[in-house]
Every structure is written in C-alpha cells, then in structure tokens.
C-alpha cells in the first residue's frame, strides 16, 4: 500500500469482484445463462452499501467503489450506479491482476477463491477475500 500524505483524505477502498468465480460459488444454474447470472450479481452488488470488515479499511463500515470483472459469455453486462463493470478482453484473471495494483492512498481488495489469482493479486498489493465473505454481505 502506498503512503498517504499528511492532511490528505483517505481514498475510498476499491472492491474488485471476480464475477465468474463469485457466480460459480453458488450452484443455482448460472451455467445456463452466464450473462443473466452476472447481471443478478451486479444488481446485488449495487445494493451492497457500506460493509464492515473490508481488509485495510480500518474499523467500522465503509462504502467501497465496486468493480465487477466479467469474461466470456458474461460479457455485455453494463455497469449501473454503484458498480463499474469491466469486460476482460481475454482472461478475467489477467484483467483482475492488472486492476489489483493500488493507486496512491487507496486499498484494493479482490474477491476470488482462485488460488493463482489470489497470489497474483497479493503480489500486486491488494488484499484478497473469498466469495463467501462477499456473499454473506450481499442483500
């Protein structure tokens, strides 16, 4: 994490969601309609609000900036207020690893259970939580 300058307001934390991995954590038939499953996840993320226990965000609750990364058949899902959707041009993991690098004064957290991606995100400077952490907080 980069150093914050005195008097500088902390930046809003960023939550980067591995859409395919989080959708795949619940066996609800998502494989029949990947774009529909990504849309349902996006809509739940839009209602997320402030969360408690976001790594690196200190104590209390915070309202993160939410980025949902889609790939493959889930591409084409537009963003909505509160959720920016990033379509991976190829591998979703490569896009997430690139997005995981924090900018000055911010904390980035990646949501995935993929072991390889977890290592890449942590190497980029992000914290990592599993899909259950997020799903337990979604409306």
Coordinates of N, CA, C and O in Angstrom, one line a residue:
X1 N 0.9 -1.2 0.0 CA 0.0 0.0 0.0 C 0.9 1.2 0.0 O 1.9 1.3 0.7
X2 N 0.5 2.2 -0.7 CA 1.3 3.4 -0.8 C 1.0 4.4 0.3 O 0.0 4.3 0.9
X3 N 2.0 5.2 0.6 CA 1.9 6.1 1.8 C 0.9 7.3 1.5 O 0.8 7.8 0.4
X4 N 0.2 7.6 2.5 CA -0.7 8.8 2.4 C 0.0 10.0 3.0 O 0.6 9.9 4.0
X5 N -0.2 11.1 2.3 CA 0.4 12.4 2.8 C -0.4 13.0 3.9 O -1.6 12.9 3.9
X6 N 0.3 13.7 4.8 CA -0.5 14.3 5.9 C -1.5 15.3 5.4 O -1.3 16.0 4.4
X7 N -2.7 15.3 6.0 CA -3.8 16.2 5.5 C -4.5 15.7 4.3 O -5.5 16.3 4.0
X8 N -4.1 14.6 3.7 CA -4.8 14.1 2.5 C -5.9 13.2 3.0 O -5.6 12.3 3.8
X9 N -7.1 13.3 2.5 CA -8.2 12.5 2.9 C -7.9 11.0 2.3 O -7.4 10.9 1.2
X10 N -8.3 10.0 3.1 CA -8.1 8.7 2.6 C -9.0 8.4 1.4 O -10.1 9.0 1.3
X11 N -8.5 7.7 0.4 CA -9.3 7.4 -0.7 C -10.3 6.2 -0.4 O -10.0 5.4 0.4
X12 N -11.4 6.3 -1.1 CA -12.4 5.2 -1.0 C -11.8 3.9 -1.4 O -11.1 3.7 -2.4
X13 N -12.0 2.8 -0.6 CA -11.5 1.5 -0.9 C -12.1 0.9 -2.2 O -13.3 1.3 -2.5
X14 N -11.4 0.1 -2.9 CA -11.9 -0.5 -4.1 C -12.1 -2.0 -3.9 O -11.2 -2.7 -3.4
X15 N -13.3 -2.5 -4.3 CA -13.6 -3.9 -4.2 C -13.7 -4.4 -5.6 O -14.5 -4.0 -6.4
X16 N -12.8 -5.3 -6.0 CA -12.7 -5.9 -7.3 C -13.3 -7.3 -7.3 O -12.7 -8.2 -6.6
X17 N -14.4 -7.6 -8.0 CA -15.1 -8.8 -7.9 C -14.8 -9.7 -9.1 O -15.1 -9.3 -10.3
X18 N -14.3 -10.9 -8.9 CA -14.1 -11.9 -9.9 C -15.4 -12.5 -10.2 O -15.9 -13.4 -9.5
X19 N -16.1 -11.9 -11.2 CA -17.5 -12.3 -11.4 C -17.7 -13.8 -11.7 O -18.6 -14.4 -11.1
X20 N -16.9 -14.4 -12.5 CA -17.0 -15.8 -12.8 C -16.9 -16.7 -11.6 O -17.6 -17.6 -11.3
X21 N -15.9 -16.3 -10.7 CA -15.6 -17.1 -9.5 C -16.7 -16.9 -8.5 O -17.1 -17.9 -7.9
X22 N -17.2 -15.7 -8.3 CA -18.3 -15.5 -7.3 C -19.6 -16.1 -7.8 O -20.3 -16.8 -7.0
X23 N -19.9 -16.0 -9.0 CA -21.2 -16.6 -9.6 C -21.1 -18.1 -9.4 O -22.0 -18.8 -9.1
X24 N -19.9 -18.6 -9.7 CA -19.7 -20.1 -9.7 C -19.7 -20.7 -8.3 O -19.7 -21.9 -8.1
X25 N -19.7 -19.8 -7.3 CA -19.7 -20.3 -5.9 C -21.0 -20.8 -5.4 O -21.1 -21.4 -4.4
X26 N -22.1 -20.5 -6.2 CA -23.4 -20.9 -5.8 C -24.0 -21.8 -7.0 O -24.2 -21.2 -8.1
X27 N -24.3 -23.0 -6.7 CA -24.8 -23.9 -7.8 C -26.3 -23.7 -8.0 O -27.1 -24.5 -7.7
X28 N -26.6 -22.6 -8.7 CA -28.0 -22.2 -8.9 C -28.4 -22.2 -10.4 O -29.4 -21.6 -10.8
X29 N -27.6 -22.9 -11.2 CA -27.9 -23.0 -12.6 C -27.3 -21.9 -13.4 O -27.6 -21.7 -14.6
X30 N -26.3 -21.1 -12.9 CA -25.7 -20.0 -13.5 C -25.1 -20.4 -14.9 O -25.1 -19.5 -15.8
X31 N -24.7 -21.6 -15.1 CA -24.1 -22.1 -16.3 C -25.0 -22.0 -17.5 O -24.6 -22.0 -18.6
X32 N -26.3 -22.0 -17.2 CA -27.3 -22.0 -18.3 C -27.5 -20.6 -18.9 O -27.9 -20.4 -20.0
X33 N -27.1 -19.5 -18.1 CA -27.3 -18.1 -18.5 C -26.2 -17.3 -17.8 O -26.5 -16.7 -16.8
X34 N -25.0 -17.3 -18.3 CA -23.9 -16.7 -17.6 C -24.1 -15.1 -17.6 O -23.8 -14.5 -16.6
X35 N -24.6 -14.5 -18.6 CA -24.8 -13.1 -18.6 C -25.9 -12.8 -17.6 O -25.8 -11.8 -16.9
X36 N -27.0 -13.6 -17.5 CA -28.0 -13.4 -16.6 C -27.5 -13.5 -15.1 O -27.9 -12.7 -14.3
X37 N -26.6 -14.5 -14.9 CA -26.1 -14.6 -13.5 C -25.2 -13.4 -13.2 O -25.2 -12.9 -12.1
X38 N -24.4 -12.9 -14.2 CA -23.6 -11.8 -13.9 C -24.4 -10.5 -13.7 O -24.1 -9.7 -12.8
X39 N -25.5 -10.4 -14.4 CA -26.5 -9.3 -14.1 C -27.1 -9.3 -12.7 O -27.1 -8.3 -12.1
X40 N -27.5 -10.5 -12.3 CA -28.0 -10.7 -10.9 C -27.0 -10.3 -9.9 O -27.2 -9.6 -8.9
X41 N -25.7 -10.7 -10.1 CA -24.6 -10.4 -9.2 C -24.4 -8.9 -9.2 O -24.3 -8.2 -8.1
X42 N -24.4 -8.3 -10.4 CA -24.2 -6.8 -10.5 C -25.3 -6.1 -9.7 O -25.0 -5.1 -8.9
X43 N -26.5 -6.5 -9.8 CA -27.6 -5.9 -9.1 C -27.5 -6.0 -7.6 O -27.8 -5.1 -6.9
X44 N -27.1 -7.1 -7.2 CA -26.9 -7.3 -5.7 C -25.7 -6.5 -5.2 O -25.8 -5.9 -4.2
X45 N -24.7 -6.4 -6.0 CA -23.5 -5.5 -5.7 C -23.9 -4.0 -5.6 O -23.5 -3.3 -4.8
X46 N -24.9 -3.6 -6.5 CA -25.3 -2.2 -6.5 C -26.1 -1.9 -5.2 O -26.1 -0.7 -4.8
X47 N -26.6 -2.9 -4.5 CA -27.3 -2.7 -3.3 C -26.4 -2.9 -2.1 O -26.9 -2.9 -0.9
X48 N -25.2 -3.2 -2.3 CA -24.3 -3.6 -1.2 C -24.2 -2.6 -0.1 O -24.3 -2.9 1.1
X49 N -24.1 -1.3 -0.4 CA -24.0 -0.3 0.6 C -22.6 -0.4 1.4 O -21.7 -0.9 0.9
X50 N -22.6 0.1 2.6 CA -21.4 0.1 3.4 C -21.2 -1.3 3.9 O -22.1 -2.0 4.3
X51 N -19.9 -1.7 4.0 CA -19.6 -3.0 4.5 C -18.6 -2.9 5.7 O -17.8 -1.9 5.8
X52 N -18.7 -3.8 6.6 CA -17.8 -3.9 7.7 C -16.8 -5.0 7.5 O -17.1 -6.0 6.8
X53 N -15.6 -4.8 7.9 CA -14.6 -5.8 7.8 C -13.8 -5.8 6.5 O -13.2 -6.9 6.2
X54 N -13.9 -4.8 5.7 CA -13.1 -4.7 4.5 C -11.7 -4.6 4.8 O -11.2 -3.7 5.5
X55 N -10.8 -5.6 4.3 CA -9.4 -5.6 4.7 C -8.8 -4.2 4.4 O -9.0 -3.6 3.3
X56 N -8.0 -3.7 5.3 CA -7.2 -2.5 5.1 C -8.0 -1.2 5.2 O -7.5 -0.1 5.1
X57 N -9.3 -1.3 5.5 CA -10.2 -0.1 5.6 C -10.3 0.4 7.0 O -11.1 1.3 7.2
X58 N -9.6 -0.2 7.9 CA -9.8 0.2 9.3 C -11.0 -0.4 10.0 O -11.7 -1.3 9.4
X59 N -11.4 0.2 11.1 CA -12.6 -0.3 11.8 C -13.8 0.4 11.3 O -13.7 1.5 10.6
X60 N -14.9 -0.1 11.6 CA -16.2 0.5 11.2 C -16.6 0.0 9.8 O -16.1 -1.0 9.2
X61 N -17.6 0.7 9.2 CA -18.1 0.4 7.9 C -17.7 1.4 6.9 O -17.5 2.6 7.2
X62 N -17.5 0.9 5.7 CA -17.1 1.8 4.6 C -17.9 1.5 3.3 O -18.3 0.3 3.1
X63 N -18.0 2.5 2.4 CA -18.7 2.3 1.2 C -17.6 2.1 0.1 O -17.0 3.1 -0.3
X64 N -17.4 0.9 -0.4 CA -16.3 0.8 -1.4 C -16.8 1.1 -2.8 O -18.0 1.1 -3.1
X65 N -15.8 1.5 -3.6 CA -16.0 1.5 -5.1 C -16.0 0.1 -5.5 O -15.2 -0.7 -5.1
X66 N -17.0 -0.3 -6.3 CA -17.1 -1.7 -6.7 C -16.9 -1.9 -8.2 O -17.5 -1.2 -9.0
X67 N -16.0 -2.8 -8.5 CA -15.6 -3.1 -9.9 C -16.0 -4.6 -10.1 O -15.4 -5.5 -9.4
X68 N -16.9 -4.9 -11.0 CA -17.2 -6.3 -11.4 C -16.5 -6.7 -12.7 O -16.7 -6.0 -13.7
X69 N -15.7 -7.7 -12.7 CA -15.0 -8.1 -13.9 C -15.7 -9.3 -14.5 O -15.9 -10.3 -13.8
X70 N -16.1 -9.2 -15.7 CA -16.8 -10.2 -16.5 C -15.9 -10.7 -17.6 O -15.0 -10.0 -18.1
X71 N -16.2 -11.9 -18.0 CA -15.4 -12.5 -19.1 C -16.3 -13.5 -19.9 O -17.4 -13.9 -19.4
X72 N -15.9 -13.9 -21.1 CA -16.6 -15.0 -21.8 C -18.0 -14.6 -22.1 O -18.3 -13.5 -22.5
X73 N -18.9 -15.6 -21.9 CA -20.3 -15.4 -22.2 C -21.0 -14.4 -21.2 O -22.1 -14.1 -21.5
X74 N -20.3 -14.0 -20.2 CA -20.9 -13.0 -19.3 C -20.6 -11.6 -19.7 O -21.1 -10.6 -19.1
X75 N -19.8 -11.4 -20.8 CA -19.6 -10.0 -21.3 C -20.9 -9.4 -21.8 O -21.8 -10.1 -22.2
X76 N -20.9 -8.1 -21.8 CA -22.1 -7.4 -22.3 C -23.0 -6.9 -21.2 O -24.0 -6.3 -21.5
X77 N -22.6 -7.2 -20.0 CA -23.4 -6.7 -18.9 C -23.0 -5.3 -18.6 O -21.8 -5.0 -18.3
X78 N -23.9 -4.3 -18.7 CA -23.5 -2.9 -18.5 C -23.4 -2.6 -17.0 O -23.9 -3.2 -16.1
X79 N -22.6 -1.5 -16.7 CA -22.5 -1.0 -15.4 C -23.8 -0.3 -15.0 O -24.6 0.0 -15.8
X80 N -23.9 -0.1 -13.7 CA -25.0 0.6 -13.1 C -24.5 1.5 -12.0 O -23.3 1.3 -11.6
X81 N -25.2 2.5 -11.6 CA -24.7 3.3 -10.5 C -24.3 2.5 -9.3 O -25.0 1.6 -8.8
X82 N -23.1 2.7 -8.9 CA -22.5 1.9 -7.8 C -21.7 0.7 -8.2 O -20.9 0.2 -7.3
X83 N -21.7 0.3 -9.4 CA -20.9 -0.8 -9.9 C -20.4 -0.6 -11.3 O -21.2 -0.4 -12.2
X84 N -19.1 -0.5 -11.4 CA -18.4 -0.4 -12.7 C -18.1 -1.8 -13.2 O -17.6 -2.6 -12.5
X85 N -18.6 -2.1 -14.4 CA -18.3 -3.4 -15.0 C -17.2 -3.3 -16.0 O -17.2 -2.4 -16.8
X86 N -16.2 -4.1 -15.8 CA -15.0 -4.2 -16.7 C -15.1 -5.5 -17.4 O -15.0 -6.6 -16.8
X87 N -15.1 -5.5 -18.7 CA -15.1 -6.7 -19.5 C -13.7 -7.1 -19.8 O -13.0 -6.3 -20.4
X88 N -13.3 -8.3 -19.4 CA -12.0 -8.8 -19.7 C -11.9 -9.1 -21.2 O -12.7 -9.9 -21.7
X89 N -10.9 -8.5 -21.9 CA -10.8 -8.8 -23.3 C -10.4 -10.3 -23.6 O -10.6 -10.8 -24.7
X90 N -9.7 -10.9 -22.6 CA -9.3 -12.3 -22.7 C -9.5 -12.9 -21.4 O -10.7 -13.1 -20.9
X91 N -8.4 -13.2 -20.7 CA -8.5 -13.9 -19.4 C -9.0 -12.9 -18.3 O -8.5 -11.8 -18.1
X92 N -10.1 -13.3 -17.6 CA -10.5 -12.4 -16.5 C -9.4 -12.3 -15.4 O -9.3 -11.2 -14.8
X93 N -8.7 -13.4 -15.2 CA -7.6 -13.3 -14.2 C -6.6 -12.2 -14.5 O -6.1 -11.5 -13.6
X94 N -6.2 -12.1 -15.8 CA -5.2 -11.1 -16.2 C -5.7 -9.7 -15.9 O -5.0 -8.8 -15.5
X95 N -7.0 -9.5 -16.3 CA -7.6 -8.2 -16.0 C -7.7 -7.9 -14.5 O -7.3 -6.7 -14.1
X96 N -8.1 -8.8 -13.7 CA -8.2 -8.6 -12.3 C -6.8 -8.3 -11.7 O -6.6 -7.4 -10.9
X97 N -5.8 -9.1 -12.1 CA -4.4 -8.9 -11.6 C -3.9 -7.5 -11.9 O -3.3 -6.8 -11.1
X98 N -4.3 -7.0 -13.1 CA -3.9 -5.6 -13.5 C -4.6 -4.6 -12.7 O -4.0 -3.6 -12.2
X99 N -5.9 -4.8 -12.4 CA -6.7 -3.9 -11.6 C -6.3 -3.9 -10.1 O -6.6 -3.0 -9.4
X100 N -5.7 -5.0 -9.7 CA -5.4 -5.2 -8.2 C -4.3 -4.2 -7.7 O -4.3 -4.0 -6.5
X101 N -3.5 -3.6 -8.6 CA -2.5 -2.7 -8.1 C -3.1 -1.4 -7.6 O -3.7 -0.7 -8.3
X102 N -2.9 -1.1 -6.3 CA -3.5 0.1 -5.7 C -2.8 1.4 -6.3 O -1.7 1.4 -6.6
X103 N -3.6 2.4 -6.3 CA -3.1 3.7 -6.7 C -2.8 4.4 -5.3 O -3.1 3.9 -4.3
X104 N -2.1 5.5 -5.4 CA -1.7 6.2 -4.2 C -2.8 6.4 -3.2 O -3.9 6.9 -3.5
X105 N -2.6 6.0 -1.9 CA -3.5 6.3 -0.9 C -4.8 5.4 -0.9 O -5.7 5.7 -0.2
X106 N -4.8 4.3 -1.6 CA -6.0 3.5 -1.6 C -5.7 2.1 -1.3 O -4.6 1.6 -1.4
X107 N -6.8 1.4 -0.9 CA -6.7 0.0 -0.6 C -7.6 -0.8 -1.6 O -8.8 -0.4 -1.8
X108 N -7.1 -1.8 -2.2 CA -7.8 -2.6 -3.2 C -8.0 -4.0 -2.6 O -7.0 -4.6 -2.1
X109 N -9.2 -4.5 -2.7 CA -9.5 -5.9 -2.2 C -10.1 -6.6 -3.4 O -11.0 -6.2 -4.0
X110 N -9.6 -7.8 -3.7 CA -10.0 -8.7 -4.7 C -10.9 -9.8 -4.1 O -10.5 -10.4 -3.1
X111 N -12.0 -10.1 -4.7 CA -12.9 -11.2 -4.2 C -12.7 -12.3 -5.2 O -13.2 -12.3 -6.4
X112 N -12.1 -13.4 -4.8 CA -11.9 -14.6 -5.6 C -11.5 -15.8 -4.7 O -10.9 -15.6 -3.6
X113 N -11.8 -17.0 -5.2 CA -11.3 -18.2 -4.5 C -10.2 -18.9 -5.3 O -9.6 -19.8 -4.9
X114 N -9.9 -18.3 -6.5 CA -8.9 -18.9 -7.4 C -7.5 -18.7 -6.8 O -7.0 -17.5 -6.6
X115 N -6.8 -19.8 -6.4 CA -5.5 -19.7 -5.7 C -4.4 -18.9 -6.5 O -3.7 -18.1 -6.0
X116 N -4.3 -19.2 -7.8 CA -3.4 -18.5 -8.6 C -3.6 -17.0 -8.7 O -2.7 -16.2 -8.6
X117 N -4.9 -16.6 -8.8 CA -5.3 -15.2 -8.9 C -5.0 -14.6 -7.5 O -4.6 -13.4 -7.5
X118 N -5.3 -15.3 -6.5 CA -5.1 -14.7 -5.1 C -3.6 -14.3 -5.0 O -3.3 -13.3 -4.5
X119 N -2.7 -15.2 -5.4 CA -1.3 -14.9 -5.3 C -0.9 -13.7 -6.2 O -0.1 -12.9 -5.7
X120 N -1.4 -13.6 -7.4 CA -1.1 -12.5 -8.3 C -1.7 -11.2 -7.7 O -1.0 -10.2 -7.7
X121 N -2.9 -11.2 -7.1 CA -3.5 -10.0 -6.5 C -2.7 -9.5 -5.3 O -2.4 -8.3 -5.2
X122 N -2.3 -10.5 -4.5 CA -1.5 -10.1 -3.3 C -0.1 -9.6 -3.7 O 0.4 -8.6 -3.1
X123 N 0.5 -10.2 -4.8 CA 1.8 -9.7 -5.2 C 1.6 -8.3 -5.8 O 2.6 -7.5 -5.7
X124 N 0.5 -7.9 -6.3 CA 0.2 -6.6 -6.9 C -0.1 -5.6 -5.7 O -0.1 -4.4 -6.0
X125 N -0.3 -6.0 -4.5 CA -0.5 -5.1 -3.4 C -1.9 -5.1 -2.9 O -2.3 -4.3 -2.0
X126 N -2.8 -6.0 -3.4 CA -4.2 -6.0 -3.0 C -4.4 -7.0 -1.8 O -3.6 -7.9 -1.7
X127 N -5.4 -6.8 -1.1 CA -5.9 -7.8 -0.1 C -6.8 -8.7 -0.9 O -7.4 -8.4 -1.9
X128 N -7.1 -9.9 -0.3 CA -7.9 -10.9 -1.0 C -8.9 -11.5 0.0 O -8.5 -11.8 1.1
X129 N -10.2 -11.6 -0.4 CA -11.2 -12.3 0.4 C -11.9 -13.3 -0.5 O -11.8 -13.1 -1.8
X130 N -12.5 -14.3 0.0 CA -13.2 -15.3 -0.8 C -14.6 -14.9 -1.1 O -15.2 -14.0 -0.5
X131 N -15.2 -15.6 -2.0 CA -16.6 -15.4 -2.4 C -17.6 -15.4 -1.2 O -18.5 -14.6 -1.1
X132 N -17.4 -16.3 -0.2 CA -18.3 -16.4 0.9 C -18.3 -15.1 1.7 O -19.4 -14.6 2.2
X133 N -17.1 -14.5 1.9 CA -17.1 -13.2 2.6 C -18.0 -12.2 1.9 O -18.8 -11.5 2.6
X134 N -18.0 -12.1 0.6 CA -18.9 -11.2 -0.1 C -20.3 -11.6 -0.1 O -21.2 -10.8 0.2
X135 N -20.6 -12.9 -0.4 CA -22.0 -13.4 -0.5 C -22.7 -13.2 0.8 O -23.9 -12.9 0.9
X136 N -22.0 -13.3 2.0 CA -22.6 -13.2 3.3 C -23.0 -11.7 3.5 O -23.8 -11.4 4.4
X137 N -22.5 -10.8 2.7 CA -22.8 -9.4 2.9 C -23.8 -8.8 1.9 O -24.2 -7.7 2.0
X138 N -24.1 -9.6 0.9 CA -24.9 -9.1 -0.2 C -26.4 -9.2 0.2 O -26.8 -10.2 0.8
X139 N -27.2 -8.2 -0.2 CA -28.7 -8.3 0.1 C -29.3 -9.4 -0.8 O -28.8 -9.7 -1.9

